[in-house]
Amino acid sequence: MIPIEKLSNPLIYQENRMTPHSDHLFYTNKKGCITEKSDYIYSLNGVWYGHYAKNFDTCLLGFEKADVNCKSWDTIRVPAHIQLEGYDTPQYANVQYPWEGHAQITPGEIPREFNPTMSYVKYFHVPSNMKGESLYISFQGVESAFELWLNGHYVGYSEDSFLPSEFDLTSYLIDGENKLALRVYKWSSGSWLEDQDFFRFSGIFRDVYLFVMPKNHVYDMMVTTSLEDGYQKAKVLIDLSLVNISKGQISISLKDNQSHEDKKIIALDGMTADLQVALLVDHPKLWSAEKPYLYELVLEIEDDAQKVVEYISEYIGFREFQIKNGIMMLNGKRIVFKGVNRHEFTSNNGRVMTEEVILNDLITMKQNNINALRTSHYPNDSRLYRLCDRLGLYLIDETNMETHGTWPNLATGEDINDALPGDRPEWEEAVLDRVKSLYERDKNHTSILMWSLGNESFGGVNIQKMSDLYRSLDTSRLVHYEGINFDRRYPMSSDVESQMYTSVEKIKAFLKDHPEKPFICCEYAHAMGNSCGAMSKYTDLSDEEPLYQGGFIWDYVDQGLMKKHRYGEFFIGYGGDFGERPHDGNFSGNGIVDGFRNVYPKMQEVKFNYQNISIDIYKETDGLKAKITNKNLFTDLSEYSCTVLLEVDGTPKSCTDLIVAIQALDTEIIPLPVDVTEVVGTCVVTVSFRMKRRTSWCEEGHEVAFGQWVEDTPSITETLETTDSLQVIDSRYNIGVKSPHCHLIFSKLFGGLVSYKYVGNELLEAIPKPNYWRSPLDNDYGNLMPQRYGQWKLASMYSTHKALDPSYEKEALSYPKLSRTEDQVRIEFRYYMPTKPIAWCDVVYEVEISGKVNVTMRYDPVMALGDMPEFAMMFKLNADYDYVDWLGLGPEETYADKYKGAKYGRYKKSVKDFMANYMLPQECGNIHRLSRAQVLDYRGRGLMFEGDQLSFSALPYSPHELENAQHSYELPPVHYTYVRVALGQMGVAGDDSWGARTHEEFLIPVTKPLELRFSFIGV
């Protein structure tokens, strides 16, 4: 069959592929298992020969023949995407299919004009220890379809990019050098099922290896566990499918880490291929994310000469997961998913994963209280599942299917028959094959609690059949699918109600009317750029509403690729940066870590919202108390150390150990061993829970939860006794104010403070001006904030002390207004804004004898201009002032709707380090609820700002410079430090990034006059 007919036929998704099976590892003996080396497996990873063609019509013909020498071809790495090896182009697309605008095709068809095709060749000799045996090959992941030949003979064909494809090579082997040939096609009918929100790649991107099967080889193993008698007894049922059967015996044992075991030996008669063995355990230790206890299941297979020919060691856990009275229960307790979606992606190598990267991801999740993972939107590398078993993470294992581009408007009237796989019979076999292959590979992993039918593929009878197949194969897990929210014809496609980006209020309303199923958000808290605002509303809901059982943040890691710009420096590229069209821009930048696994500031909020211990500290007449709730399902708080830290003005005063032994799911009120009655200053009490010992995912002392209490006790104001007085020089164009240490100049001509010299050093580079604008966030762009609030950008850029209308001329000429008392000089300016109607803002400077300047900025909202992004004064300093020492929330950026994960304390950071490395430069680095900040140079000199719960930022760029850059390398050279002292800034939002606005309570209230008060002084 010619390629176009095969590739465009959904009924052809495999030819000669071996039956899928469990992903258990098998070794020659126990030693091989310990060293993770198997003599039965031979890796073909490494350097192959490759030939690229832009379309299958132009690829080389006959290259697969045994007598055609391909060693003059270019070389290519395996595993790798061809697009990252110098061929074709990476393309990021979300909903739209990547060929839109290039080819007018219908589902199943593929673009004829372009289908990048890579022909691969690998020459190999059969390893000496494998000679004389039947030989097989495993491809763990090839995107999206490939044909395979050995020594000129056609072997087979396979689609489904993310699951193994295995073939029998035995019939075509020769002595000496063998020639393995593949032709990998970027697009196939299967590509219609793989419209995930990700970069579009192709090639061999996971491991490739040869393997042999010894006598009595365990080809497939299904391990089923059950719990009885109130979890006091457990049963393990092991179903084995053997090949190459001969006489011998198999020893099966189950061990715990105390070396207790149940063991059975079964004689093999040389004819029976299928075996079932049951093992019993009394008082089993249960598996959960909190306590991922695993038993070792060991199989030793001997031949008739009593030689061990195969050794298998797999780890299993005992857990029960079910819906009971409408609630999802794990081991009898209501579970809450504190989850995240995760693409397989790195900025260096795309979806080519190493075990080191996978392990690092899971450790980072555990350290930040994430307990669950959805493999969005395809089966992950098989190594991930073992690590989730071991470390303790709950999994939703997702079938490789998303067809979003076929149905985006069905809910508004498009033909329902446009959806894939829908009710179309020609797609049924292909999608059921994906279900069967995923189940068979992953069925023995304890961490998998739900099978997912895929993502955003609407509904229909084929979806229901996929669900039915999972249920027929597995009764120990639930079936998940979010698409029933759009197509209610088959509501039983999913055991749970799963929705995306639904607001908390809408979830409450839905559950009131539809209490039939437990509810999760399979995607929520869209973490694009500076985001995750108001996330706590969702996590609070999981405490308030039993049917709401958590959600999965979208998503874990930014999808951005390293690329060089025109001057030869690397940057992170996103959609469109590779010359590809169409594309979806930086919409792939949704991670709580970047593509190099650097944790973003928003992780601070995630960790707090997901912590399993809540601490509410309050003050009563007899002292401080803490209401502590243990949200763990199976862990007593005595397993953690607890400390109570007292700080005053950022300086530690005492740290006391506290013994807490609250049972799982219980709450207690505990008096705190601190006395704050005599404290003067900003008093902070922090209760912290930490790990008592090192684990597989953290060191001893790792903090898992905290709570804080903050109270300001004003100190007694001391009167400065001095014979000096302020000198005022009121000249034609300027007003000078001199104190013993300071000299200030206020310009009548230019309207503001043009000079502030402290001990002879000029600290200002420009007149401080009112600022109402922030560089838009990704969420802001999505909800059209720049268009809605654009007048405030103009007001920030073009406010003036001069009259903008003749009716204001007389008034404008009355400013600045100068007055003085014995201790102060007061100067007031008015700034008119180019808004409709014209509005204004007053700024008052009060200069004290010490050189301290008290600033008041006032705005009267009767002018009905609506809410604004920020209400602040912006100072422009020399870039030498590049260091901030502050007392307030930290250490990461905080905002009105994203600060709960921060701690109040004293922190230090360089100005450049306030710049979060979001893929699109945007507002970042804000400090919410600040009391004091010093912006200093390397000598410790600069300006100190003080106030009551200010919003504050110090960045190397102005909001307008940030907004003008599409990549970090487009930002200009650093010349200044821009300090913004604010009454407040609107929240960052984050329910979604395509329309959801900042919640009303996190906007700047403009129904009453706004007044910002703060002071600054040189240091």
PDB file of N, CA, C and O in Angstrom, residues 734-737 743-748 750-757 762-769 816 827 829 831 843 845 847 851 853 855 873-876 943 1016:
ATOM      1  N   ASN A 734      12.156  77.803  41.083  1.00  0.00           N
ATOM      2  CA  ASN A 734      12.379  76.655  41.955  1.00  0.00           C
ATOM      3  C   ASN A 734      12.149  77.039  43.408  1.00  0.00           C
ATOM      4  O   ASN A 734      12.263  78.217  43.792  1.00  0.00           O
ATOM      5  N   ILE A 735      11.889  76.027  44.200  1.00  0.00           N
ATOM      6  CA  ILE A 735      11.818  76.175  45.647  1.00  0.00           C
ATOM      7  C   ILE A 735      12.878  75.254  46.234  1.00  0.00           C
ATOM      8  O   ILE A 735      12.827  74.026  46.043  1.00  0.00           O
ATOM      9  N   GLY A 736      13.832  75.798  46.901  1.00  0.00           N
ATOM     10  CA  GLY A 736      14.858  74.996  47.547  1.00  0.00           C
ATOM     11  C   GLY A 736      14.540  74.821  49.020  1.00  0.00           C
ATOM     12  O   GLY A 736      14.053  75.750  49.674  1.00  0.00           O
ATOM     13  N   VAL A 737      14.800  73.653  49.536  1.00  0.00           N
ATOM     14  CA  VAL A 737      14.626  73.368  50.961  1.00  0.00           C
ATOM     15  C   VAL A 737      15.911  72.725  51.451  1.00  0.00           C
ATOM     16  O   VAL A 737      16.344  71.694  50.907  1.00  0.00           O
ATOM     17  N   HIS A 743      19.376  68.569  50.765  1.00  0.00           N
ATOM     18  CA  HIS A 743      19.026  69.725  49.951  1.00  0.00           C
ATOM     19  C   HIS A 743      18.039  69.242  48.898  1.00  0.00           C
ATOM     20  O   HIS A 743      18.355  68.375  48.071  1.00  0.00           O
ATOM     21  N   LEU A 744      16.829  69.807  48.915  1.00  0.00           N
ATOM     22  CA  LEU A 744      15.786  69.441  47.977  1.00  0.00           C
ATOM     23  C   LEU A 744      15.461  70.638  47.096  1.00  0.00           C
ATOM     24  O   LEU A 744      15.472  71.776  47.553  1.00  0.00           O
ATOM     25  N   ILE A 745      15.180  70.367  45.828  1.00  0.00           N
ATOM     26  CA  ILE A 745      14.745  71.414  44.905  1.00  0.00           C
ATOM     27  C   ILE A 745      13.441  70.964  44.264  1.00  0.00           C
ATOM     28  O   ILE A 745      13.362  69.887  43.656  1.00  0.00           O
ATOM     29  N   PHE A 746      12.423  71.811  44.416  1.00  0.00           N
ATOM     30  CA  PHE A 746      11.123  71.572  43.800  1.00  0.00           C
ATOM     31  C   PHE A 746      10.972  72.552  42.643  1.00  0.00           C
ATOM     32  O   PHE A 746      11.143  73.765  42.805  1.00  0.00           O
ATOM     33  N   SER A 747      10.666  72.035  41.465  1.00  0.00           N
ATOM     34  CA  SER A 747      10.606  72.877  40.272  1.00  0.00           C
ATOM     35  C   SER A 747       9.193  73.378  40.041  1.00  0.00           C
ATOM     36  O   SER A 747       8.246  72.593  39.933  1.00  0.00           O
ATOM     37  N   LYS A 748       9.050  74.700  39.946  1.00  0.00           N
ATOM     38  CA  LYS A 748       7.781  75.284  39.533  1.00  0.00           C
ATOM     39  C   LYS A 748       7.602  75.118  38.019  1.00  0.00           C
ATOM     40  O   LYS A 748       6.487  74.947  37.522  1.00  0.00           O
ATOM     41  N   PHE A 750       8.876  72.672  35.963  1.00  0.00           N
ATOM     42  CA  PHE A 750       8.640  71.311  35.490  1.00  0.00           C
ATOM     43  C   PHE A 750       7.695  70.519  36.391  1.00  0.00           C
ATOM     44  O   PHE A 750       7.336  69.398  36.086  1.00  0.00           O
ATOM     45  N   GLY A 751       7.326  71.109  37.516  1.00  0.00           N
ATOM     46  CA  GLY A 751       6.256  70.539  38.309  1.00  0.00           C
ATOM     47  C   GLY A 751       6.628  69.318  39.112  1.00  0.00           C
ATOM     48  O   GLY A 751       6.083  68.239  38.871  1.00  0.00           O
ATOM     49  N   GLY A 752       7.537  69.476  40.081  1.00  0.00           N
ATOM     50  CA  GLY A 752       7.818  68.347  40.944  1.00  0.00           C
ATOM     51  C   GLY A 752       9.168  68.441  41.600  1.00  0.00           C
ATOM     52  O   GLY A 752       9.895  69.443  41.482  1.00  0.00           O
ATOM     53  N   LEU A 753       9.518  67.366  42.310  1.00  0.00           N
ATOM     54  CA  LEU A 753      10.789  67.287  43.032  1.00  0.00           C
ATOM     55  C   LEU A 753      11.887  66.903  42.049  1.00  0.00           C
ATOM     56  O   LEU A 753      11.962  65.757  41.608  1.00  0.00           O
ATOM     57  N   VAL A 754      12.746  67.862  41.713  1.00  0.00           N
ATOM     58  CA  VAL A 754      13.774  67.585  40.710  1.00  0.00           C
ATOM     59  C   VAL A 754      15.097  67.171  41.323  1.00  0.00           C
ATOM     60  O   VAL A 754      15.980  66.658  40.628  1.00  0.00           O
ATOM     61  N   SER A 755      15.258  67.398  42.646  1.00  0.00           N
ATOM     62  CA  SER A 755      16.538  67.044  43.256  1.00  0.00           C
ATOM     63  C   SER A 755      16.337  66.680  44.720  1.00  0.00           C
ATOM     64  O   SER A 755      15.596  67.358  45.445  1.00  0.00           O
ATOM     65  N   TYR A 756      16.985  65.569  45.112  1.00  0.00           N
ATOM     66  CA  TYR A 756      17.035  65.204  46.523  1.00  0.00           C
ATOM     67  C   TYR A 756      18.466  64.758  46.804  1.00  0.00           C
ATOM     68  O   TYR A 756      18.879  63.659  46.418  1.00  0.00           O
ATOM     69  N   LYS A 757      19.235  65.668  47.408  1.00  0.00           N
ATOM     70  CA  LYS A 757      20.617  65.354  47.756  1.00  0.00           C
ATOM     71  C   LYS A 757      20.684  65.041  49.236  1.00  0.00           C
ATOM     72  O   LYS A 757      20.210  65.822  50.076  1.00  0.00           O
ATOM     73  N   GLU A 762      23.267  63.032  45.024  1.00  0.00           N
ATOM     74  CA  GLU A 762      21.985  63.142  44.341  1.00  0.00           C
ATOM     75  C   GLU A 762      21.376  61.748  44.187  1.00  0.00           C
ATOM     76  O   GLU A 762      22.011  60.836  43.658  1.00  0.00           O
ATOM     77  N   LEU A 763      20.140  61.600  44.640  1.00  0.00           N
ATOM     78  CA  LEU A 763      19.500  60.284  44.651  1.00  0.00           C
ATOM     79  C   LEU A 763      18.388  60.137  43.619  1.00  0.00           C
ATOM     80  O   LEU A 763      17.869  59.032  43.445  1.00  0.00           O
ATOM     81  N   LEU A 764      18.015  61.206  42.945  1.00  0.00           N
ATOM     82  CA  LEU A 764      16.934  61.127  41.965  1.00  0.00           C
ATOM     83  C   LEU A 764      17.471  61.373  40.563  1.00  0.00           C
ATOM     84  O   LEU A 764      18.319  62.233  40.354  1.00  0.00           O
ATOM     85  N   GLU A 765      16.942  60.600  39.604  1.00  0.00           N
ATOM     86  CA  GLU A 765      17.284  60.790  38.201  1.00  0.00           C
ATOM     87  C   GLU A 765      16.168  61.497  37.445  1.00  0.00           C
ATOM     88  O   GLU A 765      16.363  61.908  36.304  1.00  0.00           O
ATOM     89  N   ALA A 766      14.996  61.602  38.057  1.00  0.00           N
ATOM     90  CA  ALA A 766      13.868  62.270  37.402  1.00  0.00           C
ATOM     91  C   ALA A 766      12.857  62.650  38.474  1.00  0.00           C
ATOM     92  O   ALA A 766      12.943  62.200  39.622  1.00  0.00           O
ATOM     93  N   ILE A 767      11.904  63.481  38.097  1.00  0.00           N
ATOM     94  CA  ILE A 767      10.853  63.891  39.025  1.00  0.00           C
ATOM     95  C   ILE A 767       9.983  62.677  39.365  1.00  0.00           C
ATOM     96  O   ILE A 767       9.481  61.998  38.456  1.00  0.00           O
ATOM     97  N   PRO A 768       9.787  62.352  40.632  1.00  0.00           N
ATOM     98  CA  PRO A 768       8.813  61.312  40.982  1.00  0.00           C
ATOM     99  C   PRO A 768       7.425  61.715  40.491  1.00  0.00           C
ATOM    100  O   PRO A 768       7.013  62.867  40.663  1.00  0.00           O
ATOM    101  N   LYS A 769       6.737  60.782  39.870  1.00  0.00           N
ATOM    102  CA  LYS A 769       5.434  61.091  39.298  1.00  0.00           C
ATOM    103  C   LYS A 769       4.404  60.032  39.702  1.00  0.00           C
ATOM    104  O   LYS A 769       4.757  58.864  39.946  1.00  0.00           O
ATOM    105  N   PRO A 816       2.906  75.214  42.397  1.00  0.00           N
ATOM    106  CA  PRO A 816       2.846  74.516  43.687  1.00  0.00           C
ATOM    107  C   PRO A 816       2.460  75.452  44.821  1.00  0.00           C
ATOM    108  O   PRO A 816       2.698  76.664  44.762  1.00  0.00           O
ATOM    109  N   ILE A 827       4.860  71.350  50.479  1.00  0.00           N
ATOM    110  CA  ILE A 827       4.754  71.784  49.087  1.00  0.00           C
ATOM    111  C   ILE A 827       3.790  70.842  48.375  1.00  0.00           C
ATOM    112  O   ILE A 827       3.948  69.617  48.430  1.00  0.00           O
ATOM    113  N   PHE A 829       1.646  69.764  44.794  1.00  0.00           N
ATOM    114  CA  PHE A 829       1.532  69.822  43.344  1.00  0.00           C
ATOM    115  C   PHE A 829       0.210  69.192  42.919  1.00  0.00           C
ATOM    116  O   PHE A 829      -0.300  68.291  43.587  1.00  0.00           O
ATOM    117  N   TYR A 831      -1.439  67.263  39.455  1.00  0.00           N
ATOM    118  CA  TYR A 831      -1.132  66.682  38.149  1.00  0.00           C
ATOM    119  C   TYR A 831      -2.450  66.355  37.439  1.00  0.00           C
ATOM    120  O   TYR A 831      -3.295  65.626  37.976  1.00  0.00           O
ATOM    121  N   VAL A 843      -0.246  65.729  44.921  1.00  0.00           N
ATOM    122  CA  VAL A 843       0.896  65.150  45.629  1.00  0.00           C
ATOM    123  C   VAL A 843       1.438  66.208  46.581  1.00  0.00           C
ATOM    124  O   VAL A 843       1.774  67.320  46.158  1.00  0.00           O
ATOM    125  N   TYR A 845       4.326  67.064  49.502  1.00  0.00           N
ATOM    126  CA  TYR A 845       5.599  66.736  50.133  1.00  0.00           C
ATOM    127  C   TYR A 845       5.709  67.526  51.429  1.00  0.00           C
ATOM    128  O   TYR A 845       5.530  68.742  51.435  1.00  0.00           O
ATOM    129  N   VAL A 847       8.567  68.169  54.199  1.00  0.00           N
ATOM    130  CA  VAL A 847       9.988  67.950  54.457  1.00  0.00           C
ATOM    131  C   VAL A 847      10.264  68.248  55.936  1.00  0.00           C
ATOM    132  O   VAL A 847       9.910  69.314  56.443  1.00  0.00           O
ATOM    133  N   GLY A 851      15.545  65.581  57.040  1.00  0.00           N
ATOM    134  CA  GLY A 851      15.657  65.228  55.626  1.00  0.00           C
ATOM    135  C   GLY A 851      14.610  64.232  55.205  1.00  0.00           C
ATOM    136  O   GLY A 851      14.487  63.906  54.020  1.00  0.00           O
ATOM    137  N   VAL A 853      11.105  62.928  54.086  1.00  0.00           N
ATOM    138  CA  VAL A 853      10.046  63.543  53.292  1.00  0.00           C
ATOM    139  C   VAL A 853       8.800  62.676  53.405  1.00  0.00           C
ATOM    140  O   VAL A 853       8.820  61.490  53.043  1.00  0.00           O
ATOM    141  N   VAL A 855       5.176  61.866  52.058  1.00  0.00           N
ATOM    142  CA  VAL A 855       4.479  62.067  50.787  1.00  0.00           C
ATOM    143  C   VAL A 855       3.031  61.632  50.939  1.00  0.00           C
ATOM    144  O   VAL A 855       2.741  60.563  51.485  1.00  0.00           O
ATOM    145  N   MET A 873       3.423  56.188  43.400  1.00  0.00           N
ATOM    146  CA  MET A 873       4.424  57.159  42.972  1.00  0.00           C
ATOM    147  C   MET A 873       5.613  56.372  42.431  1.00  0.00           C
ATOM    148  O   MET A 873       6.036  55.376  43.045  1.00  0.00           O
ATOM    149  N   MET A 874       6.144  56.814  41.290  1.00  0.00           N
ATOM    150  CA  MET A 874       7.284  56.125  40.695  1.00  0.00           C
ATOM    151  C   MET A 874       8.523  57.010  40.786  1.00  0.00           C
ATOM    152  O   MET A 874       8.500  58.175  40.383  1.00  0.00           O
ATOM    153  N   PHE A 875       9.604  56.407  41.319  1.00  0.00           N
ATOM    154  CA  PHE A 875      10.896  57.070  41.460  1.00  0.00           C
ATOM    155  C   PHE A 875      11.872  56.435  40.479  1.00  0.00           C
ATOM    156  O   PHE A 875      11.938  55.207  40.353  1.00  0.00           O
ATOM    157  N   LYS A 876      12.656  57.277  39.829  1.00  0.00           N
ATOM    158  CA  LYS A 876      13.674  56.816  38.893  1.00  0.00           C
ATOM    159  C   LYS A 876      15.036  57.091  39.511  1.00  0.00           C
ATOM    160  O   LYS A 876      15.443  58.241  39.686  1.00  0.00           O
ATOM    161  N   LEU A 943      18.156  55.234  49.353  1.00  0.00           N
ATOM    162  CA  LEU A 943      16.902  55.768  49.869  1.00  0.00           C
ATOM    163  C   LEU A 943      16.181  54.708  50.688  1.00  0.00           C
ATOM    164  O   LEU A 943      16.165  53.521  50.313  1.00  0.00           O
ATOM    165  N   PHE A1016      10.154  58.944  52.654  1.00  0.00           N
ATOM    166  CA  PHE A1016      11.460  58.476  52.213  1.00  0.00           C
ATOM    167  C   PHE A1016      12.528  59.383  52.799  1.00  0.00           C
ATOM    168  O   PHE A1016      12.288  60.558  53.123  1.00  0.00           O
TER     169      PHE A1016
END
